[in-house]
Amino acid sequence: MPNEAASFQSQISNPQSNLHYAIIVAGGSGTRMQAAVPKQFLLLNGLPVLIHTLQAFYNSRPQPNLILVLPQDYHTYWMHLSADHQFRLPYQLVNGGSTRYQSVKNALELVPADALVAVHDAVRPLISTDIIEEAYKQADLQGAVVVAVKSRDSIRQVKDGRTQSLLRDEIYLVQTPQTFRAALLKEAYHHPYHPGFTDDASVAEQAGHAIHVVEGSYQNFKITFPEDIAIAELLLK
Amino acid sequence: MPNEAASFQSQISNPQSNLHYAIIVAGGSGTRMQAAVPKQFLLLNGLPVLIHTLQAFYNSRPQPNLILVLPQDYHTYWMHLSADHQFRLPYQLVNGGSTRYQSVKNALELVPADALVAVHDAVRPLISTDIIEEAYKQADLQGAVVVAVKSRDSIRQVKDGRTQSLLRDEIYLVQTPQTFRAALLKEAYHHPYHPGFTDDASVAEQAGHAIHVVEGSYQNFKITFPEDIAIAELLLK
């Protein structure tokens, strides 16, 4: 016990890393939006969603190194789009894989083991710098954290064709960023792919790590449906 | 097996009830809205949220008998507000109890056992008539149904201080209406109050009934935060 307390204390006073990375994952082909253009490229207040997202991380105090994961088919499109919008932030571009798991795994190869790394959905442009900073801080202290909110609705789980209610207070809706000591996440991504890997926290959990929660915001929602762009514009006001 | 099929068939061709009720539950005191006025009275496109909600049920094909449950403290306020807005739909007014459970229990005393009854949050004004109609229809066939949507986010459950991921495809975010054969729900509400009763489906489930799901809509969200009024106005366009 005294050892644990001492170790915790030293983590607080001596953060393990000042090296920060953010992996921005831009996946989907946009079929749910009924739009020809994938969601991350749609204009939000005149600027592509993806640029809002990259800018949010760049504006956070740690000013992380940015890695953008994008399906190869969209690289040329993005090059033109970012030039049109005079996007000039430094970042590294990585090819997306056939799954989100493979995309993040590709990006992690560029992240040093002694860094802190945040993985974030490109289509969550309304992430606040405060939450980004808190997520890095808690990842440094605790190893593996997800930004999450409590559900406003009751929750039911389908089991064997019936539904059963779950205790709402025990349930978190998990957003991104999901933030980790990079060594931990890189090691976890060496485990083979598993269909239960819906996000990075589930990969880290499968490797035996406890996942902690940082309070998120309902505003940090995923642009999914056509009306979401108008909602995001309203929330930006 | 042949008996089950026959019984199902007869339920389809002979719906058990043509008597429809809707209990609209207006509870909260509005502290989370940072507004003096509880959420159900806030103006949405110039009309109180509660009037939108009552109107939506009245406009559905079964044109249910409306029961409004409102804390006694707000009865006078509501009388003035509804007069100001020339609200003229027929409805019965019932005193709210100290819990949602008690409020619904009070209202159920006015509902005949051979009716179908929908229980709906006053602060979900964007419910569509299509979903209301489908909920009544399925309640007639299946006894107990909730309107629900799949989560867009990953889900974690807090257990013994740790979090664990749940399979997203198994999880439903439960909205209202929650719709029942009235005899079933009235009987379930005779069971004593239990802290796990977060909604009507959990009361019916505790009494041993299977809860079925009717696909809802993300638009049918609960007005909770100040910005939700503006979002609802945008979705009404």
Short mmCIF file of C-alpha atoms in Angstrom, two decimals:
data_model
loop_
_atom_site.label_atom_id
_atom_site.label_comp_id
_atom_site.label_asym_id
_atom_site.label_seq_id
_atom_site.Cartn_x
_atom_site.Cartn_y
_atom_site.Cartn_z
CA MET A 1 0.00 0.00 0.00
CA PRO A 2 2.67 2.61 0.87
CA ASN A 3 4.39 1.70 -2.38
CA GLU A 4 1.26 2.26 -4.38
CA ALA A 5 0.69 5.67 -2.83
CA ALA A 6 4.27 6.69 -3.49
CA SER A 7 4.09 5.56 -7.06
CA PHE A 8 0.85 7.48 -7.61
CA GLN A 9 2.39 10.60 -6.10
CA SER A 10 5.40 10.39 -8.35
CA GLN A 11 3.14 10.02 -11.38
CA ILE A 12 1.37 13.23 -10.47
CA SER A 13 4.49 15.27 -9.93
CA ASN A 14 6.47 13.70 -12.77
CA PRO A 15 4.27 13.11 -15.74
CA GLN A 16 5.74 10.23 -17.72
CA SER A 17 5.63 11.90 -21.08
CA ASN A 18 5.66 15.30 -22.70
CA LEU A 19 5.41 13.77 -26.14
CA HIS A 20 1.85 13.94 -27.49
CA TYR A 21 0.29 12.37 -30.56
CA ALA A 22 -3.23 12.42 -31.95
CA ILE A 23 -4.45 9.85 -34.46
CA ILE A 24 -7.48 11.18 -36.36
CA VAL A 25 -9.36 8.30 -37.94
CA ALA A 26 -11.41 9.17 -41.03
CA GLY A 27 -13.06 6.01 -42.20
CA GLY A 28 -16.56 5.71 -43.56
CA SER A 29 -17.67 6.02 -47.14
CA GLY A 30 -20.67 8.14 -46.20
CA THR A 31 -23.54 5.90 -47.29
CA ARG A 32 -25.61 6.75 -44.21
CA MET A 33 -25.43 10.46 -45.00
CA GLN A 34 -27.15 10.04 -48.37
CA ALA A 35 -24.33 12.20 -49.66
CA ALA A 36 -21.75 11.52 -52.32
CA VAL A 37 -19.07 12.92 -50.02
CA PRO A 38 -17.96 11.06 -46.87
CA LYS A 39 -18.98 12.81 -43.67
CA GLN A 40 -15.52 14.03 -42.72
CA PHE A 41 -15.40 16.19 -45.85
CA LEU A 42 -18.81 17.86 -45.47
CA LEU A 43 -18.72 21.59 -44.85
CA LEU A 44 -19.42 22.83 -41.34
CA ASN A 45 -19.59 26.62 -41.26
CA GLY A 46 -17.87 26.57 -44.64
CA LEU A 47 -14.94 24.41 -43.51
CA PRO A 48 -14.61 20.60 -43.88
CA VAL A 49 -15.49 18.66 -40.71
CA LEU A 50 -12.03 17.07 -40.76
CA ILE A 51 -10.28 20.45 -40.64
CA HIS A 52 -12.33 21.43 -37.56
CA THR A 53 -11.23 18.20 -35.90
CA LEU A 54 -7.51 18.54 -36.74
CA GLN A 55 -7.61 22.18 -35.64
CA ALA A 56 -9.19 21.30 -32.27
CA PHE A 57 -6.29 18.98 -31.39
CA TYR A 58 -3.70 21.40 -32.70
CA ASN A 59 -5.22 24.15 -30.55
CA SER A 60 -5.03 22.09 -27.35
CA ARG A 61 -2.18 22.96 -25.00
CA PRO A 62 -0.05 19.84 -25.68
CA GLN A 63 -0.23 20.67 -29.42
CA PRO A 64 0.06 17.01 -30.38
CA ASN A 65 1.73 15.63 -33.47
CA LEU A 66 -1.14 14.94 -35.84
CA ILE A 67 -1.54 11.69 -37.76
CA LEU A 68 -4.44 11.50 -40.18
CA VAL A 69 -5.64 8.06 -41.28
CA LEU A 70 -7.58 8.23 -44.53
CA PRO A 71 -8.57 5.53 -47.04
CA GLN A 72 -6.14 5.71 -49.94
CA ASP A 73 -8.99 6.38 -52.40
CA TYR A 74 -9.57 9.75 -50.78
CA HIS A 75 -5.99 11.03 -50.56
CA THR A 76 -6.16 13.02 -53.79
CA TYR A 77 -9.58 14.43 -52.94
CA TRP A 78 -8.33 15.51 -49.53
CA MET A 79 -5.21 17.10 -50.98
CA HIS A 80 -7.35 19.30 -53.23
CA LEU A 81 -9.87 20.03 -50.49
CA SER A 82 -7.27 21.00 -47.92
CA ALA A 83 -5.47 23.19 -50.47
CA ASP A 84 -8.76 24.91 -51.37
CA HIS A 85 -9.29 25.69 -47.68
CA GLN A 86 -5.68 26.79 -47.16
CA PHE A 87 -5.19 24.16 -44.50
CA ARG A 88 -1.57 24.45 -43.42
CA LEU A 89 -1.16 22.54 -40.16
CA PRO A 90 1.64 19.97 -40.09
CA TYR A 91 0.46 16.34 -40.05
CA GLN A 92 1.39 12.88 -41.27
CA LEU A 93 -0.93 11.05 -43.64
CA VAL A 94 -1.42 7.29 -43.28
CA ASN A 95 -3.41 4.82 -45.40
CA GLY A 96 -6.59 3.50 -43.84
CA GLY A 97 -6.96 -0.26 -43.53
CA SER A 98 -10.00 -2.41 -44.27
CA THR A 99 -11.14 -2.10 -40.64
CA ARG A 100 -10.86 0.63 -38.02
CA TYR A 101 -8.58 -1.75 -36.10
CA GLN A 102 -6.18 -1.98 -39.04
CA SER A 103 -6.29 1.79 -39.60
CA VAL A 104 -5.28 2.57 -36.04
CA LYS A 105 -2.63 -0.17 -36.10
CA ASN A 106 -1.09 1.44 -39.22
CA ALA A 107 -1.00 4.85 -37.52
CA LEU A 108 0.48 3.51 -34.28
CA GLU A 109 3.64 2.52 -36.16
CA LEU A 110 4.49 6.24 -36.34
CA VAL A 111 3.99 6.82 -32.59
CA PRO A 112 6.97 6.48 -30.21
CA ALA A 113 6.44 4.13 -27.26
CA ASP A 114 7.15 6.88 -24.71
CA ALA A 115 4.42 9.22 -26.04
CA LEU A 116 0.83 9.75 -25.01
CA VAL A 117 -1.52 9.03 -27.87
CA ALA A 118 -5.13 10.08 -28.41
CA VAL A 119 -7.26 8.29 -31.01
CA HIS A 120 -10.18 10.39 -32.24
CA ASP A 121 -12.99 10.05 -34.78
CA ALA A 122 -12.62 12.56 -37.62
CA VAL A 123 -16.40 13.03 -37.50
CA ARG A 124 -16.44 14.44 -33.96
CA PRO A 125 -15.44 18.02 -34.84
CA LEU A 126 -16.93 19.63 -31.73
CA ILE A 127 -14.45 18.13 -29.27
CA SER A 128 -13.30 20.83 -26.84
CA THR A 129 -9.66 21.59 -26.07
CA ASP A 130 -10.47 21.27 -22.33
CA ILE A 131 -11.57 17.68 -22.76
CA ILE A 132 -8.57 16.86 -24.99
CA GLU A 133 -6.22 18.23 -22.33
CA GLU A 134 -7.95 16.33 -19.51
CA ALA A 135 -7.83 13.11 -21.54
CA TYR A 136 -4.06 13.40 -22.08
CA LYS A 137 -3.55 14.22 -18.41
CA GLN A 138 -5.56 11.25 -17.19
CA ALA A 139 -3.94 8.90 -19.71
CA ASP A 140 -0.57 9.94 -18.32
CA LEU A 141 -1.76 9.14 -14.78
CA GLN A 142 -3.90 6.08 -15.44
CA GLY A 143 -2.71 4.52 -18.69
CA ALA A 144 -5.98 4.14 -20.61
CA VAL A 145 -8.94 6.54 -20.61
CA VAL A 146 -12.01 7.12 -22.73
CA VAL A 147 -14.11 10.25 -22.94
CA ALA A 148 -17.70 9.23 -22.20
CA VAL A 149 -21.09 10.55 -21.09
CA LYS A 150 -23.91 9.04 -19.11
CA SER A 151 -26.97 8.04 -21.12
CA ARG A 152 -30.02 10.33 -21.00
CA ASP A 153 -32.22 7.37 -21.87
CA SER A 154 -32.98 4.10 -20.13
CA ILE A 155 -30.91 1.22 -21.41
CA ARG A 156 -31.99 -2.27 -22.47
CA GLN A 157 -29.87 -5.20 -23.49
CA VAL A 158 -31.13 -7.86 -25.90
CA LYS A 159 -30.34 -11.31 -24.51
CA ASP A 160 -31.65 -14.54 -26.02
CA GLY A 161 -34.41 -12.71 -27.90
CA ARG A 162 -35.68 -10.89 -24.79
CA THR A 163 -34.67 -7.48 -23.57
CA GLN A 164 -33.57 -6.68 -20.03
CA SER A 165 -33.09 -3.32 -18.40
CA LEU A 166 -29.63 -2.26 -17.25
CA LEU A 167 -28.90 0.21 -14.47
CA ARG A 168 -28.58 3.53 -16.21
CA ASP A 169 -26.04 4.84 -13.71
CA GLU A 170 -23.66 2.03 -14.64
CA ILE A 171 -23.73 2.77 -18.36
CA TYR A 172 -21.46 5.11 -20.30
CA LEU A 173 -21.79 6.09 -23.93
CA VAL A 174 -18.21 6.12 -25.12
CA GLN A 175 -16.95 8.88 -27.39
CA THR A 176 -13.48 9.77 -28.47
CA PRO A 177 -10.70 10.76 -27.85
CA GLN A 178 -9.57 7.51 -26.32
CA THR A 179 -6.18 8.27 -24.88
CA PHE A 180 -3.35 5.98 -23.79
CA ARG A 181 0.25 5.65 -22.85
CA ALA A 182 1.46 4.73 -26.32
CA ALA A 183 3.49 1.69 -25.16
CA LEU A 184 0.34 0.20 -23.66
CA LEU A 185 -1.76 0.71 -26.80
CA LYS A 186 0.97 -0.40 -29.21
CA GLU A 187 1.39 -3.62 -27.22
CA ALA A 188 -2.39 -4.17 -27.11
CA TYR A 189 -2.60 -3.79 -30.90
CA HIS A 190 -0.19 -6.71 -31.27
CA HIS A 191 -3.02 -9.01 -30.19
CA PRO A 192 -4.84 -10.45 -33.21
CA TYR A 193 -8.06 -8.83 -34.43
CA HIS A 194 -11.27 -9.81 -32.67
CA PRO A 195 -14.83 -8.86 -33.77
CA GLY A 196 -15.48 -7.34 -30.31
CA PHE A 197 -12.90 -4.61 -31.05
CA THR A 198 -15.34 -1.75 -31.65
CA ASP A 199 -12.94 0.87 -30.37
CA ASP A 200 -9.42 1.29 -28.99
CA ALA A 201 -10.50 0.83 -25.39
CA SER A 202 -11.86 -2.63 -26.19
CA VAL A 203 -8.46 -3.55 -27.68
CA ALA A 204 -6.67 -2.31 -24.55
CA GLU A 205 -9.20 -4.06 -22.33
CA GLN A 206 -8.69 -7.36 -24.14
CA ALA A 207 -4.97 -6.99 -23.38
CA GLY A 208 -5.82 -6.77 -19.67
CA HIS A 209 -5.83 -3.03 -18.99
CA ALA A 210 -8.37 -1.17 -16.86
CA ILE A 211 -10.21 1.54 -18.81
CA HIS A 212 -10.91 4.78 -16.96
CA VAL A 213 -13.48 7.41 -17.85
CA VAL A 214 -13.09 11.16 -18.45
CA GLU A 215 -16.38 13.07 -18.45
CA GLY A 216 -17.25 14.12 -21.98
CA SER A 217 -19.88 16.42 -23.43
CA TYR A 218 -23.05 15.72 -25.41
CA GLN A 219 -21.80 18.32 -27.88
CA ASN A 220 -18.95 15.97 -28.87
CA PHE A 221 -21.28 13.87 -30.98
CA LYS A 222 -20.57 11.91 -34.13
CA ILE A 223 -21.74 13.45 -37.41
CA THR A 224 -23.90 10.57 -38.66
CA PHE A 225 -27.10 11.84 -40.26
CA PRO A 226 -27.71 14.69 -42.76
CA GLU A 227 -29.29 16.93 -40.10
CA ASP A 228 -26.21 16.59 -37.88
CA ILE A 229 -24.30 19.23 -39.84
CA ALA A 230 -27.00 21.82 -39.09
CA ILE A 231 -27.05 20.76 -35.42
CA ALA A 232 -23.27 21.10 -35.21
CA GLU A 233 -23.44 24.57 -36.79
CA LEU A 234 -26.05 25.56 -34.24
CA LEU A 235 -23.91 24.28 -31.36
CA LEU A 236 -20.87 26.18 -32.68
CA LYS A 237 -22.76 29.47 -32.32
CA MET B 1 -46.54 -24.91 -31.58
CA PRO B 2 -49.67 -25.02 -33.82
CA ASN B 3 -51.55 -23.38 -30.94
CA GLU B 4 -49.05 -20.56 -30.68
CA ALA B 5 -49.23 -19.85 -34.39
CA ALA B 6 -53.03 -19.86 -34.31
CA SER B 7 -53.10 -17.52 -31.34
CA PHE B 8 -50.69 -15.14 -33.07
CA GLN B 9 -52.80 -15.20 -36.22
CA SER B 10 -55.97 -14.39 -34.32
CA GLN B 11 -54.20 -11.49 -32.61
CA ILE B 12 -53.30 -10.02 -35.97
CA SER B 13 -56.76 -10.30 -37.45
CA ASN B 14 -58.63 -9.36 -34.26
CA PRO B 15 -56.86 -6.63 -32.39
CA GLN B 16 -57.77 -6.89 -28.74
CA SER B 17 -58.63 -3.26 -28.18
CA ASN B 18 -59.81 -0.20 -30.02
CA LEU B 19 -59.66 1.88 -26.87
CA HIS B 20 -56.53 4.03 -26.76
CA TYR B 21 -55.06 6.13 -23.97
CA ALA B 22 -51.92 8.24 -23.75
CA ILE B 23 -50.42 9.29 -20.41
CA ILE B 24 -48.17 12.30 -20.87
CA VAL B 25 -45.83 12.61 -17.89
CA ALA B 26 -44.57 16.12 -17.14
CA GLY B 27 -42.30 15.86 -14.14
CA GLY B 28 -39.08 17.77 -13.62
CA SER B 29 -38.65 21.14 -12.05
CA GLY B 30 -36.22 22.28 -14.72
CA THR B 31 -33.05 22.78 -12.69
CA ARG B 32 -30.86 21.27 -15.39
CA MET B 33 -32.15 23.78 -17.94
CA GLN B 34 -30.87 26.78 -15.95
CA ALA B 35 -34.33 28.17 -16.59
CA ALA B 36 -36.99 29.28 -14.15
CA VAL B 37 -39.57 27.42 -16.21
CA PRO B 38 -39.68 23.59 -16.32
CA LYS B 39 -38.71 22.17 -19.70
CA GLN B 40 -42.20 21.09 -20.72
CA PHE B 41 -43.34 24.74 -20.69
CA LEU B 42 -40.48 26.20 -22.76
CA LEU B 43 -41.48 27.61 -26.12
CA LEU B 44 -40.63 25.60 -29.20
CA ASN B 45 -41.47 27.53 -32.37
CA GLY B 46 -43.60 29.78 -30.16
CA LEU B 47 -45.64 26.96 -28.62
CA PRO B 48 -44.99 25.20 -25.28
CA VAL B 49 -43.16 21.87 -25.62
CA LEU B 50 -46.05 20.15 -23.81
CA ILE B 51 -48.60 21.33 -26.38
CA HIS B 52 -46.47 19.91 -29.19
CA THR B 53 -46.42 16.58 -27.35
CA LEU B 54 -50.16 16.43 -26.63
CA GLN B 55 -50.90 17.44 -30.22
CA ALA B 56 -48.66 14.68 -31.63
CA PHE B 57 -50.67 12.00 -29.83
CA TYR B 58 -53.99 13.62 -30.68
CA ASN B 59 -52.96 13.70 -34.34
CA SER B 60 -52.13 9.98 -34.45
CA ARG B 61 -54.74 7.74 -36.07
CA PRO B 62 -56.05 6.12 -32.84
CA GLN B 63 -56.63 9.64 -31.45
CA PRO B 64 -56.07 8.43 -27.88
CA ASN B 65 -57.73 9.80 -24.78
CA LEU B 66 -55.13 12.13 -23.30
CA ILE B 67 -54.15 12.11 -19.62
CA LEU B 68 -51.69 14.76 -18.51
CA VAL B 69 -49.80 14.18 -15.28
CA LEU B 70 -48.45 17.44 -13.85
CA PRO B 71 -47.16 18.34 -10.37
CA GLN B 72 -49.95 20.16 -8.53
CA ASP B 73 -47.74 23.26 -8.11
CA TYR B 74 -47.88 23.83 -11.84
CA HIS B 75 -51.60 23.36 -12.49
CA THR B 76 -52.45 27.08 -12.30
CA TYR B 77 -49.44 28.03 -14.40
CA TRP B 78 -50.41 25.46 -17.03
CA MET B 79 -54.04 26.66 -17.07
CA HIS B 80 -52.89 30.18 -17.89
CA LEU B 81 -50.29 29.01 -20.38
CA SER B 82 -52.67 26.71 -22.27
CA ALA B 83 -55.33 29.45 -22.35
CA ASP B 84 -52.78 31.95 -23.69
CA HIS B 85 -51.98 29.52 -26.49
CA GLN B 86 -55.63 28.68 -27.17
CA PHE B 87 -55.00 25.03 -26.45
CA ARG B 88 -58.39 23.32 -26.79
CA LEU B 89 -57.78 19.57 -27.04
CA PRO B 90 -59.75 17.43 -24.56
CA TYR B 91 -57.64 15.84 -21.82
CA GLN B 92 -57.79 14.79 -18.17
CA LEU B 93 -55.42 16.39 -15.68
CA VAL B 94 -53.89 14.28 -12.89
CA ASN B 95 -51.64 15.27 -10.00
CA GLY B 96 -48.04 14.17 -10.27
CA GLY B 97 -46.62 12.08 -7.44
CA SER B 98 -43.27 12.38 -5.69
CA THR B 99 -41.73 9.89 -8.16
CA ARG B 100 -42.36 9.10 -11.82
CA TYR B 101 -43.61 5.71 -10.64
CA GLN B 102 -46.27 7.33 -8.45
CA SER B 103 -47.25 9.77 -11.22
CA VAL B 104 -47.92 7.01 -13.72
CA LYS B 105 -49.69 4.93 -11.07
CA ASN B 106 -52.05 7.87 -10.41
CA ALA B 107 -52.83 8.24 -14.10
CA LEU B 108 -53.39 4.51 -14.64
CA GLU B 109 -56.41 4.68 -12.33
CA LEU B 110 -58.21 6.52 -15.13
CA VAL B 111 -57.36 3.91 -17.77
CA PRO B 112 -59.78 1.01 -18.43
CA ALA B 113 -58.22 -2.46 -18.26
CA ASP B 114 -59.25 -3.29 -21.84
CA ALA B 115 -57.50 -0.27 -23.37
CA LEU B 116 -54.07 0.13 -24.91
CA VAL B 117 -52.04 2.70 -23.04
CA ALA B 118 -48.97 4.66 -24.12
CA VAL B 119 -46.83 6.41 -21.50
CA HIS B 120 -44.79 9.28 -22.93
CA ASP B 121 -42.38 11.93 -21.63
CA ALA B 122 -43.81 15.43 -21.99
CA VAL B 123 -40.33 16.59 -22.99
CA ARG B 124 -40.15 14.46 -26.14
CA PRO B 125 -42.20 16.76 -28.40
CA LEU B 126 -40.76 15.47 -31.70
CA ILE B 127 -42.36 12.03 -31.51
CA SER B 128 -43.83 11.13 -34.92
CA THR B 129 -47.39 9.92 -35.43
CA ASP B 130 -46.01 6.94 -37.42
CA ILE B 131 -44.06 5.72 -34.41
CA ILE B 132 -47.01 6.32 -32.05
CA GLU B 133 -49.23 4.22 -34.31
CA GLU B 134 -46.69 1.42 -34.63
CA ALA B 135 -46.22 1.37 -30.84
CA TYR B 136 -49.97 0.93 -30.23
CA LYS B 137 -50.15 -1.76 -32.90
CA GLN B 138 -47.26 -3.74 -31.47
CA ALA B 139 -48.54 -3.35 -27.90
CA ASP B 140 -51.82 -4.84 -29.05
CA LEU B 141 -49.96 -7.81 -30.56
CA GLN B 142 -47.18 -8.28 -28.02
CA GLY B 143 -48.39 -6.75 -24.75
CA ALA B 144 -45.46 -4.52 -23.83
CA VAL B 145 -43.27 -2.49 -26.19
CA VAL B 146 -40.79 0.34 -25.93
CA VAL B 147 -39.66 2.71 -28.63
CA ALA B 148 -35.87 2.53 -28.75
CA VAL B 149 -32.84 3.25 -30.94
CA LYS B 150 -29.44 1.59 -31.24
CA SER B 151 -26.55 3.51 -29.73
CA ARG B 152 -24.25 5.42 -32.07
CA ASP B 153 -21.48 5.18 -29.49
CA SER B 154 -19.63 2.27 -27.94
CA ILE B 155 -21.01 1.26 -24.56
CA ARG B 156 -19.19 0.60 -21.29
CA GLN B 157 -20.58 -0.65 -18.03
CA VAL B 158 -19.02 0.26 -14.69
CA LYS B 159 -18.64 -2.88 -12.58
CA ASP B 160 -16.75 -2.98 -9.28
CA GLY B 161 -14.89 0.24 -10.08
CA ARG B 162 -13.72 -0.99 -13.49
CA THR B 163 -15.42 -0.50 -16.82
CA GLN B 164 -16.16 -3.25 -19.32
CA SER B 165 -17.29 -2.97 -22.90
CA LEU B 166 -20.71 -4.27 -23.91
CA LEU B 167 -21.67 -5.44 -27.39
CA ARG B 168 -23.13 -2.36 -29.03
CA ASP B 169 -25.52 -4.40 -31.18
CA GLU B 170 -27.18 -5.75 -28.03
CA ILE B 171 -27.85 -2.31 -26.53
CA TYR B 172 -30.90 -0.14 -27.02
CA LEU B 173 -31.38 3.42 -25.80
CA VAL B 174 -34.96 3.44 -24.63
CA GLN B 175 -37.23 6.38 -25.40
CA THR B 176 -40.95 6.78 -25.03
CA PRO B 177 -43.75 6.05 -25.78
CA GLN B 178 -43.75 2.81 -23.84
CA THR B 179 -46.97 1.13 -24.78
CA PHE B 180 -48.89 -1.69 -23.14
CA ARG B 181 -52.11 -3.59 -22.88
CA ALA B 182 -53.50 -1.59 -19.98
CA ALA B 183 -54.47 -4.64 -17.89
CA LEU B 184 -50.84 -5.79 -17.99
CA LEU B 185 -49.43 -2.41 -16.92
CA LYS B 186 -52.06 -1.76 -14.26
CA GLU B 187 -51.33 -5.14 -12.72
CA ALA B 188 -47.56 -4.51 -12.87
CA TYR B 189 -48.01 -1.18 -11.07
CA HIS B 190 -49.56 -3.04 -8.14
CA HIS B 191 -46.10 -4.34 -7.30
CA PRO B 192 -44.41 -2.14 -4.69
CA TYR B 193 -41.96 0.56 -5.78
CA HIS B 194 -38.38 -0.53 -6.45
CA PRO B 195 -35.39 1.82 -7.10
CA GLY B 196 -34.68 -0.02 -10.38
CA PHE B 197 -37.98 1.27 -11.81
CA THR B 198 -36.52 3.90 -14.13
CA ASP B 199 -39.33 3.58 -16.65
CA ASP B 200 -42.59 1.73 -17.26
CA ALA B 201 -40.93 -1.14 -19.09
CA SER B 202 -38.83 -1.91 -16.01
CA VAL B 203 -42.04 -2.09 -13.93
CA ALA B 204 -43.63 -4.47 -16.44
CA GLU B 205 -40.43 -6.50 -16.66
CA GLN B 206 -40.27 -6.88 -12.88
CA ALA B 207 -43.80 -8.30 -13.08
CA GLY B 208 -42.53 -10.98 -15.46
CA HIS B 209 -43.43 -9.60 -18.89
CA ALA B 210 -41.21 -9.68 -21.96
CA ILE B 211 -40.48 -6.21 -23.33
CA HIS B 212 -40.38 -5.84 -27.10
CA VAL B 213 -38.77 -3.07 -29.11
CA VAL B 214 -40.23 -0.75 -31.76
CA GLU B 215 -37.62 1.11 -33.79
CA GLY B 216 -37.57 4.78 -32.77
CA SER B 217 -35.89 7.85 -34.20
CA TYR B 218 -32.97 9.94 -32.97
CA GLN B 219 -35.22 12.97 -33.50
CA ASN B 220 -37.44 11.78 -30.63
CA PHE B 221 -34.95 13.04 -28.06
CA LYS B 222 -35.57 14.39 -24.58
CA ILE B 223 -35.34 18.16 -24.15
CA THR B 224 -32.70 18.27 -21.40
CA PHE B 225 -30.21 21.08 -21.99
CA PRO B 226 -30.78 24.73 -22.98
CA GLU B 227 -29.47 24.17 -26.53
CA ASP B 228 -32.00 21.36 -27.07
CA ILE B 229 -34.81 23.80 -27.83
CA ALA B 230 -32.82 25.27 -30.72
CA ILE B 231 -31.96 21.76 -31.95
CA ALA B 232 -35.63 20.76 -31.82
CA GLU B 233 -36.61 23.89 -33.77
CA LEU B 234 -34.04 23.02 -36.38
CA LEU B 235 -35.33 19.44 -36.67
CA LEU B 236 -38.91 20.69 -37.04
CA LYS B 237 -37.94 22.62 -40.18
#
